């Protein structure tokens, strides 16, 4: 039988998770109202924009079609009726129809969400895998040659915009090596089914956006981790651990690194939404078939259902990322864990 204290703590954790889930549901409900209001702010509506785009292309839409569209989406009804029609359909899994892309929103998600997750989350993993060891080395070996090199590269990574780095990389690869790095697939694999050859082709293209997207983020994380770890290394508990004979490697990884990682772990809340929101210009420059340019296109064309679904999905990812970061913080820092349990 587990100790009574362990059972009590487990119940407190479940209570904490239940409270957070209720808060997430209420937050998503409030977010849906804000998203709907923001989408409705521009003059006109998406049917008006759709008709205008057809007229500009020399096409016409008959009045019966216009009336049917406005009636289907209740565009002539009060705002509350329009909101409930949009929100209730979304709860049933119907995210509406994208007039701009002439495709149901659910199909657009299914076509692009996998690629977006693969590119963005791989870039995040690379960013963390590079920044953590460099930040620790730079702090432990302060004012060494490696520290100066990391500092200079960090400033360059922060100063150079991602889209400019992408343009320079495209120029170098094409003029020096004769390689085109735009897109994520060669033309013959663009619409092919997944196979080993298609995966290898994807891997030969995806390194470029991963390198571009992760550069600035890694540079920022290195600076944050270095500053926090330098602060921790000079605290009394580190000196006490050294005096007790704890080895240098074990001391650094067991205590100061765990505390210095807190600011990095707390950023997970905004890492997940970057699956959609990050690198708009980079995705356009590199011609990436991800959700980032789709969101920009939807906002510009007032494609209500597509834009609303993407923004709601970003909000959900933010809430899930915040919950994950809170749980990870409680895992690596006993002070936060005790505070989280005690708050219940």
mmCIF file of C-alpha atoms in Angstrom:
data_model
loop_
_atom_site.group_PDB
_atom_site.id
_atom_site.type_symbol
_atom_site.label_atom_id
_atom_site.label_comp_id
_atom_site.label_asym_id
_atom_site.label_seq_id
_atom_site.Cartn_x
_atom_site.Cartn_y
_atom_site.Cartn_z
ATOM 1 C CA UNK A 1 0.000 0.000 0.000
ATOM 2 C CA UNK A 2 1.399 3.437 -0.823
ATOM 3 C CA UNK A 3 1.842 5.914 1.998
ATOM 4 C CA UNK A 4 -1.109 8.093 2.937
ATOM 5 C CA UNK A 5 0.839 11.217 1.977
ATOM 6 C CA UNK A 6 1.445 9.912 -1.552
ATOM 7 C CA UNK A 7 -2.265 9.175 -1.996
ATOM 8 C CA UNK A 8 -3.149 12.644 -0.743
ATOM 9 C CA UNK A 9 -0.676 14.296 -3.116
ATOM 10 C CA UNK A 10 -2.019 12.254 -6.033
ATOM 11 C CA UNK A 11 -5.551 13.427 -5.275
ATOM 12 C CA UNK A 12 -4.333 16.996 -5.054
ATOM 13 C CA UNK A 13 -2.675 16.655 -8.464
ATOM 14 C CA UNK A 14 -5.917 15.320 -9.948
ATOM 15 C CA UNK A 15 -7.805 18.230 -8.395
ATOM 16 C CA UNK A 16 -5.276 20.639 -9.890
ATOM 17 C CA UNK A 17 -5.637 19.051 -13.350
ATOM 18 C CA UNK A 18 -9.444 19.145 -13.119
ATOM 19 C CA UNK A 19 -9.364 22.839 -12.238
ATOM 20 C CA UNK A 20 -7.008 23.552 -15.120
ATOM 21 C CA UNK A 21 -9.198 21.662 -17.589
ATOM 22 C CA UNK A 22 -12.274 23.639 -16.511
ATOM 23 C CA UNK A 23 -10.276 26.850 -16.862
ATOM 24 C CA UNK A 24 -9.129 25.803 -20.346
ATOM 25 C CA UNK A 25 -12.729 25.177 -21.453
ATOM 26 C CA UNK A 26 -13.889 28.573 -20.168
ATOM 27 C CA UNK A 27 -10.885 30.264 -21.783
ATOM 28 C CA UNK A 28 -11.625 28.639 -25.151
ATOM 29 C CA UNK A 29 -15.237 29.809 -24.883
ATOM 30 C CA UNK A 30 -14.089 33.372 -24.225
ATOM 31 C CA UNK A 31 -11.535 33.093 -27.030
ATOM 32 C CA UNK A 32 -14.236 32.015 -29.474
ATOM 33 C CA UNK A 33 -16.170 35.215 -28.723
ATOM 34 C CA UNK A 34 -13.071 37.377 -29.227
ATOM 35 C CA UNK A 35 -12.151 35.571 -32.460
ATOM 36 C CA UNK A 36 -15.659 35.981 -33.855
ATOM 37 C CA UNK A 37 -15.746 39.691 -32.996
ATOM 38 C CA UNK A 38 -12.315 40.309 -34.557
ATOM 39 C CA UNK A 39 -13.279 38.478 -37.731
ATOM 40 C CA UNK A 40 -16.468 40.555 -37.959
ATOM 41 C CA UNK A 41 -14.669 43.896 -37.521
ATOM 42 C CA UNK A 42 -13.699 44.547 -41.176
ATOM 43 C CA UNK A 43 -16.483 45.984 -43.353
ATOM 44 C CA UNK A 44 -18.533 43.474 -45.285
ATOM 45 C CA UNK A 45 -18.241 39.717 -44.893
ATOM 46 C CA UNK A 46 -16.526 36.795 -46.581
ATOM 47 C CA UNK A 47 -19.333 36.334 -49.130
ATOM 48 C CA UNK A 48 -18.961 39.980 -50.164
ATOM 49 C CA UNK A 49 -15.189 39.512 -50.479
ATOM 50 C CA UNK A 50 -15.732 36.311 -52.440
ATOM 51 C CA UNK A 51 -18.078 38.035 -54.884
ATOM 52 C CA UNK A 52 -15.645 40.943 -55.260
ATOM 53 C CA UNK A 53 -12.764 38.579 -56.056
ATOM 54 C CA UNK A 54 -14.883 36.804 -58.705
ATOM 55 C CA UNK A 55 -15.870 40.143 -60.230
ATOM 56 C CA UNK A 56 -12.231 41.214 -60.383
ATOM 57 C CA UNK A 57 -11.471 37.993 -62.266
ATOM 58 C CA UNK A 58 -14.268 38.691 -64.757
ATOM 59 C CA UNK A 59 -16.648 36.068 -63.349
ATOM 60 C CA UNK A 60 -20.130 36.577 -61.998
ATOM 61 C CA UNK A 61 -22.345 34.925 -59.388
ATOM 62 C CA UNK A 62 -26.104 34.799 -59.796
ATOM 63 C CA UNK A 63 -28.366 36.246 -57.149
ATOM 64 C CA UNK A 64 -29.816 32.863 -56.183
ATOM 65 C CA UNK A 65 -26.333 31.591 -55.249
ATOM 66 C CA UNK A 66 -25.635 34.708 -53.207
ATOM 67 C CA UNK A 67 -28.966 34.358 -51.382
ATOM 68 C CA UNK A 68 -28.327 30.669 -50.681
ATOM 69 C CA UNK A 69 -24.869 31.393 -49.269
ATOM 70 C CA UNK A 70 -26.082 34.197 -47.035
ATOM 71 C CA UNK A 71 -28.965 32.062 -45.806
ATOM 72 C CA UNK A 72 -26.789 29.015 -45.166
ATOM 73 C CA UNK A 73 -24.330 30.933 -43.028
ATOM 74 C CA UNK A 74 -26.992 33.250 -41.544
ATOM 75 C CA UNK A 75 -25.102 36.369 -42.587
ATOM 76 C CA UNK A 76 -28.283 38.470 -42.513
ATOM 77 C CA UNK A 77 -29.182 37.310 -38.990
ATOM 78 C CA UNK A 78 -28.198 39.070 -35.742
ATOM 79 C CA UNK A 79 -24.593 38.726 -34.603
ATOM 80 C CA UNK A 80 -25.457 36.324 -31.767
ATOM 81 C CA UNK A 81 -27.216 33.990 -34.197
ATOM 82 C CA UNK A 82 -24.204 34.077 -36.526
ATOM 83 C CA UNK A 83 -21.857 33.353 -33.612
ATOM 84 C CA UNK A 84 -23.872 30.402 -32.352
ATOM 85 C CA UNK A 85 -24.177 28.954 -35.871
ATOM 86 C CA UNK A 86 -20.383 29.173 -36.272
ATOM 87 C CA UNK A 87 -19.476 27.904 -32.806
ATOM 88 C CA UNK A 88 -22.018 25.067 -32.643
ATOM 89 C CA UNK A 89 -20.955 23.704 -36.025
ATOM 90 C CA UNK A 90 -17.317 23.833 -34.926
ATOM 91 C CA UNK A 91 -18.131 21.811 -31.794
ATOM 92 C CA UNK A 92 -19.618 19.118 -34.053
ATOM 93 C CA UNK A 93 -16.400 18.954 -36.072
ATOM 94 C CA UNK A 94 -17.667 21.027 -39.005
ATOM 95 C CA UNK A 95 -15.230 23.921 -39.354
ATOM 96 C CA UNK A 96 -17.060 25.397 -42.316
ATOM 97 C CA UNK A 97 -16.061 25.995 -45.914
ATOM 98 C CA UNK A 98 -13.164 28.056 -47.230
ATOM 99 C CA UNK A 99 -14.433 30.180 -50.099
ATOM 100 C CA UNK A 100 -10.925 31.389 -50.857
ATOM 101 C CA UNK A 101 -9.546 27.874 -51.387
ATOM 102 C CA UNK A 102 -12.844 26.247 -52.469
ATOM 103 C CA UNK A 103 -12.312 23.442 -49.950
ATOM 104 C CA UNK A 104 -13.798 22.431 -46.588
ATOM 105 C CA UNK A 105 -11.651 23.707 -43.724
ATOM 106 C CA UNK A 106 -11.306 20.194 -42.278
ATOM 107 C CA UNK A 107 -9.657 19.024 -45.519
ATOM 108 C CA UNK A 108 -7.188 21.913 -45.416
ATOM 109 C CA UNK A 109 -6.286 20.962 -41.849
ATOM 110 C CA UNK A 110 -5.820 17.305 -42.723
ATOM 111 C CA UNK A 111 -3.609 18.178 -45.702
ATOM 112 C CA UNK A 112 -1.310 20.631 -43.931
ATOM 113 C CA UNK A 113 -1.313 19.959 -40.190
ATOM 114 C CA UNK A 114 1.019 16.954 -40.499
ATOM 115 C CA UNK A 115 3.616 18.878 -42.501
ATOM 116 C CA UNK A 116 3.354 21.883 -40.171
ATOM 117 C CA UNK A 117 3.873 19.695 -37.099
ATOM 118 C CA UNK A 118 6.816 17.913 -38.702
ATOM 119 C CA UNK A 119 8.609 21.145 -39.653
ATOM 120 C CA UNK A 120 7.889 23.295 -36.612
ATOM 121 C CA UNK A 121 8.273 20.673 -33.880
ATOM 122 C CA UNK A 122 11.483 19.355 -35.440
ATOM 123 C CA UNK A 123 12.773 22.921 -35.494
ATOM 124 C CA UNK A 124 11.873 23.267 -31.800
ATOM 125 C CA UNK A 125 13.675 20.023 -30.927
ATOM 126 C CA UNK A 126 16.763 21.139 -32.856
ATOM 127 C CA UNK A 127 16.591 24.565 -31.204
ATOM 128 C CA UNK A 128 16.552 23.067 -27.703
ATOM 129 C CA UNK A 129 19.129 20.364 -28.498
ATOM 130 C CA UNK A 130 21.576 23.013 -29.709
ATOM 131 C CA UNK A 131 20.880 25.817 -27.230
ATOM 132 C CA UNK A 132 20.986 23.842 -23.950
ATOM 133 C CA UNK A 133 24.538 22.400 -24.231
ATOM 134 C CA UNK A 134 25.882 25.647 -25.707
ATOM 135 C CA UNK A 135 24.258 27.737 -22.977
ATOM 136 C CA UNK A 136 25.618 25.482 -20.226
ATOM 137 C CA UNK A 137 29.118 25.428 -21.722
ATOM 138 C CA UNK A 138 29.096 29.193 -22.185
ATOM 139 C CA UNK A 139 28.107 29.793 -18.543
ATOM 140 C CA UNK A 140 30.474 27.231 -17.004
ATOM 141 C CA UNK A 141 33.378 28.484 -19.132
ATOM 142 C CA UNK A 142 32.677 32.194 -18.860
ATOM 143 C CA UNK A 143 34.993 34.507 -20.840
ATOM 144 C CA UNK A 144 36.632 31.585 -22.626
ATOM 145 C CA UNK A 145 37.119 31.454 -26.393
ATOM 146 C CA UNK A 146 34.068 29.205 -26.742
ATOM 147 C CA UNK A 147 31.993 31.650 -24.690
ATOM 148 C CA UNK A 148 33.003 34.542 -26.946
ATOM 149 C CA UNK A 149 32.221 32.532 -30.091
ATOM 150 C CA UNK A 150 28.803 31.539 -28.717
ATOM 151 C CA UNK A 151 28.094 35.154 -27.768
ATOM 152 C CA UNK A 152 28.961 36.485 -31.226
ATOM 153 C CA UNK A 153 26.919 33.786 -32.983
ATOM 154 C CA UNK A 154 24.035 34.431 -30.597
ATOM 155 C CA UNK A 155 23.989 38.150 -31.416
ATOM 156 C CA UNK A 156 24.101 37.355 -35.142
ATOM 157 C CA UNK A 157 21.242 34.889 -34.794
ATOM 158 C CA UNK A 158 19.126 37.468 -32.975
ATOM 159 C CA UNK A 159 20.012 40.318 -35.342
ATOM 160 C CA UNK A 160 19.415 38.602 -38.705
ATOM 161 C CA UNK A 161 15.710 38.267 -39.631
ATOM 162 C CA UNK A 162 14.603 34.775 -40.578
ATOM 163 C CA UNK A 163 13.402 35.775 -44.028
ATOM 164 C CA UNK A 164 16.756 37.440 -44.819
ATOM 165 C CA UNK A 165 18.624 34.356 -43.663
ATOM 166 C CA UNK A 166 16.323 32.265 -45.888
ATOM 167 C CA UNK A 167 17.061 34.473 -48.918
ATOM 168 C CA UNK A 168 20.828 34.304 -48.329
ATOM 169 C CA UNK A 169 20.651 30.532 -47.896
ATOM 170 C CA UNK A 170 18.647 30.179 -51.109
ATOM 171 C CA UNK A 171 21.200 32.306 -52.983
ATOM 172 C CA UNK A 172 24.184 30.345 -51.678
ATOM 173 C CA UNK A 173 22.640 26.930 -52.345
ATOM 174 C CA UNK A 174 21.541 27.830 -55.874
ATOM 175 C CA UNK A 175 24.603 29.774 -57.077
ATOM 176 C CA UNK A 176 27.322 27.744 -55.357
ATOM 177 C CA UNK A 177 25.849 24.237 -55.372
ATOM 178 C CA UNK A 178 23.096 24.405 -57.969
ATOM 179 C CA UNK A 179 20.494 23.223 -55.452
ATOM 180 C CA UNK A 180 17.002 24.671 -55.033
ATOM 181 C CA UNK A 181 15.818 24.558 -51.404
ATOM 182 C CA UNK A 182 12.316 25.991 -51.815
ATOM 183 C CA UNK A 183 9.387 23.756 -50.971
ATOM 184 C CA UNK A 184 9.462 20.496 -49.052
ATOM 185 C CA UNK A 185 9.243 18.037 -51.948
ATOM 186 C CA UNK A 186 10.571 17.628 -55.456
ATOM 187 C CA UNK A 187 7.884 17.945 -58.172
ATOM 188 C CA UNK A 188 7.659 14.177 -58.703
ATOM 189 C CA UNK A 189 6.980 13.591 -54.983
ATOM 190 C CA UNK A 190 4.638 16.533 -54.421
ATOM 191 C CA UNK A 191 1.390 14.529 -54.502
ATOM 192 C CA UNK A 192 2.825 11.034 -54.195
ATOM 193 C CA UNK A 193 1.967 8.660 -51.373
ATOM 194 C CA UNK A 194 4.376 8.323 -48.481
ATOM 195 C CA UNK A 195 7.229 5.909 -49.096
ATOM 196 C CA UNK A 196 10.908 5.641 -48.235
ATOM 197 C CA UNK A 197 11.864 7.607 -51.361
ATOM 198 C CA UNK A 198 9.384 10.376 -50.555
ATOM 199 C CA UNK A 199 10.621 10.548 -46.962
ATOM 200 C CA UNK A 200 14.229 10.837 -48.126
ATOM 201 C CA UNK A 201 13.200 13.570 -50.557
ATOM 202 C CA UNK A 202 11.391 15.353 -47.716
ATOM 203 C CA UNK A 203 14.488 15.077 -45.506
ATOM 204 C CA UNK A 204 16.646 16.560 -48.274
ATOM 205 C CA UNK A 205 14.421 19.666 -48.353
ATOM 206 C CA UNK A 206 13.260 20.124 -44.756
ATOM 207 C CA UNK A 207 16.713 20.914 -43.328
ATOM 208 C CA UNK A 208 16.580 24.435 -44.787
ATOM 209 C CA UNK A 209 13.388 25.673 -43.032
ATOM 210 C CA UNK A 210 14.440 23.900 -39.826
ATOM 211 C CA UNK A 211 17.798 25.699 -39.913
ATOM 212 C CA UNK A 212 16.180 29.074 -40.625
ATOM 213 C CA UNK A 213 13.379 28.768 -38.055
ATOM 214 C CA UNK A 214 15.551 27.396 -35.230
ATOM 215 C CA UNK A 215 18.427 29.868 -35.573
ATOM 216 C CA UNK A 216 16.884 32.906 -33.890
ATOM 217 C CA UNK A 217 15.134 30.836 -31.227
ATOM 218 C CA UNK A 218 18.310 28.937 -30.340
ATOM 219 C CA UNK A 219 20.276 32.179 -30.063
ATOM 220 C CA UNK A 220 17.723 33.616 -27.646
ATOM 221 C CA UNK A 221 17.590 30.455 -25.518
ATOM 222 C CA UNK A 222 21.389 30.367 -25.260
ATOM 223 C CA UNK A 223 21.454 33.914 -23.918
ATOM 224 C CA UNK A 224 18.656 33.229 -21.401
ATOM 225 C CA UNK A 225 20.162 29.954 -20.146
ATOM 226 C CA UNK A 226 23.657 31.435 -19.870
ATOM 227 C CA UNK A 227 22.452 34.428 -17.847
ATOM 228 C CA UNK A 228 20.339 32.330 -15.470
ATOM 229 C CA UNK A 229 23.006 29.677 -14.965
ATOM 230 C CA UNK A 230 25.674 32.289 -14.215
ATOM 231 C CA UNK A 231 23.385 33.691 -11.547
ATOM 232 C CA UNK A 232 22.826 30.239 -10.013
ATOM 233 C CA UNK A 233 26.504 29.244 -10.011
ATOM 234 C CA UNK A 234 27.327 32.063 -7.592
ATOM 235 C CA UNK A 235 24.668 31.211 -5.024
ATOM 236 C CA UNK A 236 25.527 29.817 -1.557
ATOM 237 C CA UNK A 237 23.989 26.383 -2.097
ATOM 238 C CA UNK A 238 26.443 25.735 -4.956
ATOM 239 C CA UNK A 239 29.399 26.697 -2.769
ATOM 240 C CA UNK A 240 28.066 24.446 -0.014
ATOM 241 C CA UNK A 241 27.712 21.491 -2.386
ATOM 242 C CA UNK A 242 31.270 22.015 -3.590
ATOM 243 C CA UNK A 243 32.527 22.141 -0.029
ATOM 244 C CA UNK A 244 30.857 18.780 0.652
ATOM 245 C CA UNK A 245 32.878 17.228 -2.165
ATOM 246 C CA UNK A 246 30.206 16.877 -4.863
ATOM 247 C CA UNK A 247 31.812 16.447 -8.286
ATOM 248 C CA UNK A 248 31.636 19.410 -10.642
ATOM 249 C CA UNK A 249 29.624 17.653 -13.355
ATOM 250 C CA UNK A 250 27.088 16.186 -10.930
ATOM 251 C CA UNK A 251 26.764 19.474 -9.064
ATOM 252 C CA UNK A 252 26.060 21.506 -12.204
ATOM 253 C CA UNK A 253 23.465 19.132 -13.677
ATOM 254 C CA UNK A 254 21.734 18.251 -10.427
ATOM 255 C CA UNK A 255 21.099 21.726 -8.993
ATOM 256 C CA UNK A 256 21.870 24.966 -10.895
ATOM 257 C CA UNK A 257 20.960 23.674 -14.367
ATOM 258 C CA UNK A 258 17.534 22.501 -13.173
ATOM 259 C CA UNK A 259 16.804 25.902 -11.663
ATOM 260 C CA UNK A 260 18.193 27.801 -14.657
ATOM 261 C CA UNK A 261 15.958 25.789 -16.993
ATOM 262 C CA UNK A 262 12.782 27.246 -15.483
ATOM 263 C CA UNK A 263 12.494 30.211 -17.896
ATOM 264 C CA UNK A 264 13.089 27.898 -20.860
ATOM 265 C CA UNK A 265 10.478 25.356 -19.782
ATOM 266 C CA UNK A 266 7.946 28.116 -19.152
ATOM 267 C CA UNK A 267 8.177 29.113 -22.841
ATOM 268 C CA UNK A 268 6.599 25.838 -23.996
ATOM 269 C CA UNK A 269 3.250 27.619 -23.766
ATOM 270 C CA UNK A 270 4.123 29.700 -26.821
ATOM 271 C CA UNK A 271 6.142 27.032 -28.622
ATOM 272 C CA UNK A 272 3.148 24.914 -29.689
ATOM 273 C CA UNK A 273 1.218 27.779 -31.367
ATOM 274 C CA UNK A 274 4.250 28.366 -33.604
ATOM 275 C CA UNK A 275 3.041 25.319 -35.534
ATOM 276 C CA UNK A 276 0.705 27.816 -37.220
ATOM 277 C CA UNK A 277 1.728 31.348 -36.343
ATOM 278 C CA UNK A 278 5.506 31.391 -36.734
ATOM 279 C CA UNK A 279 7.521 32.374 -39.755
ATOM 280 C CA UNK A 280 4.808 33.765 -42.032
ATOM 281 C CA UNK A 281 7.371 35.456 -44.252
ATOM 282 C CA UNK A 282 9.814 32.538 -44.042
ATOM 283 C CA UNK A 283 7.112 30.094 -45.155
ATOM 284 C CA UNK A 284 6.244 32.368 -48.084
ATOM 285 C CA UNK A 285 9.899 32.894 -49.066
ATOM 286 C CA UNK A 286 10.670 29.177 -48.951
ATOM 287 C CA UNK A 287 7.290 28.234 -50.442
ATOM 288 C CA UNK A 288 6.419 25.882 -47.583
ATOM 289 C CA UNK A 289 3.073 24.017 -47.725
ATOM 290 C CA UNK A 290 2.353 24.703 -44.052
ATOM 291 C CA UNK A 291 -0.499 26.428 -42.219
ATOM 292 C CA UNK A 292 1.333 29.742 -41.707
ATOM 293 C CA UNK A 293 0.700 31.220 -45.184
ATOM 294 C CA UNK A 294 -2.827 29.790 -45.129
ATOM 295 C CA UNK A 295 -3.642 31.815 -41.993
ATOM 296 C CA UNK A 296 -2.284 35.017 -43.536
ATOM 297 C CA UNK A 297 -4.242 34.393 -46.722
ATOM 298 C CA UNK A 298 -7.437 33.721 -44.767
ATOM 299 C CA UNK A 299 -7.118 36.938 -42.751
ATOM 300 C CA UNK A 300 -6.490 39.057 -45.843
ATOM 301 C CA UNK A 301 -9.481 37.618 -47.709
ATOM 302 C CA UNK A 302 -11.846 37.594 -44.699
ATOM 303 C CA UNK A 303 -12.224 33.836 -45.068
ATOM 304 C CA UNK A 304 -14.143 33.645 -41.807
ATOM 305 C CA UNK A 305 -14.363 29.907 -41.238
ATOM 306 C CA UNK A 306 -10.757 29.164 -42.144
ATOM 307 C CA UNK A 307 -9.315 32.078 -40.146
ATOM 308 C CA UNK A 308 -11.526 31.372 -37.144
ATOM 309 C CA UNK A 309 -10.637 27.675 -37.073
ATOM 310 C CA UNK A 310 -6.900 28.401 -37.312
ATOM 311 C CA UNK A 311 -6.972 31.021 -34.546
ATOM 312 C CA UNK A 312 -9.040 28.752 -32.295
ATOM 313 C CA UNK A 313 -6.569 25.940 -32.917
ATOM 314 C CA UNK A 314 -3.714 28.275 -31.973
ATOM 315 C CA UNK A 315 -5.530 29.147 -28.747
ATOM 316 C CA UNK A 316 -5.990 25.458 -27.931
ATOM 317 C CA UNK A 317 -2.295 24.797 -28.574
ATOM 318 C CA UNK A 318 -1.394 27.714 -26.289
ATOM 319 C CA UNK A 319 -3.504 26.352 -23.440
ATOM 320 C CA UNK A 320 -2.150 22.806 -23.873
ATOM 321 C CA UNK A 321 1.417 24.125 -24.038
ATOM 322 C CA UNK A 322 0.906 26.187 -20.886
ATOM 323 C CA UNK A 323 -0.401 23.141 -19.023
ATOM 324 C CA UNK A 324 2.557 21.036 -20.199
ATOM 325 C CA UNK A 325 5.034 23.731 -19.163
ATOM 326 C CA UNK A 326 3.449 24.010 -15.702
ATOM 327 C CA UNK A 327 3.657 20.248 -15.182
ATOM 328 C CA UNK A 328 7.278 20.149 -16.378
ATOM 329 C CA UNK A 329 8.174 23.046 -14.082
ATOM 330 C CA UNK A 330 6.660 21.157 -11.150
ATOM 331 C CA UNK A 331 8.676 18.086 -12.138
ATOM 332 C CA UNK A 332 12.078 19.774 -12.359
ATOM 333 C CA UNK A 333 11.654 22.255 -9.471
ATOM 334 C CA UNK A 334 10.444 20.915 -6.078
ATOM 335 C CA UNK A 335 9.605 24.444 -4.914
ATOM 336 C CA UNK A 336 7.039 24.852 -7.689
ATOM 337 C CA UNK A 337 5.710 21.346 -7.109
ATOM 338 C CA UNK A 338 5.118 22.025 -3.432
ATOM 339 C CA UNK A 339 3.473 25.346 -4.231
ATOM 340 C CA UNK A 340 1.217 23.737 -6.857
ATOM 341 C CA UNK A 341 0.092 20.998 -4.487
ATOM 342 C CA UNK A 342 -0.259 23.390 -1.566
ATOM 343 C CA UNK A 343 -2.460 25.726 -3.608
ATOM 344 C CA UNK A 344 -5.096 23.026 -3.752
#
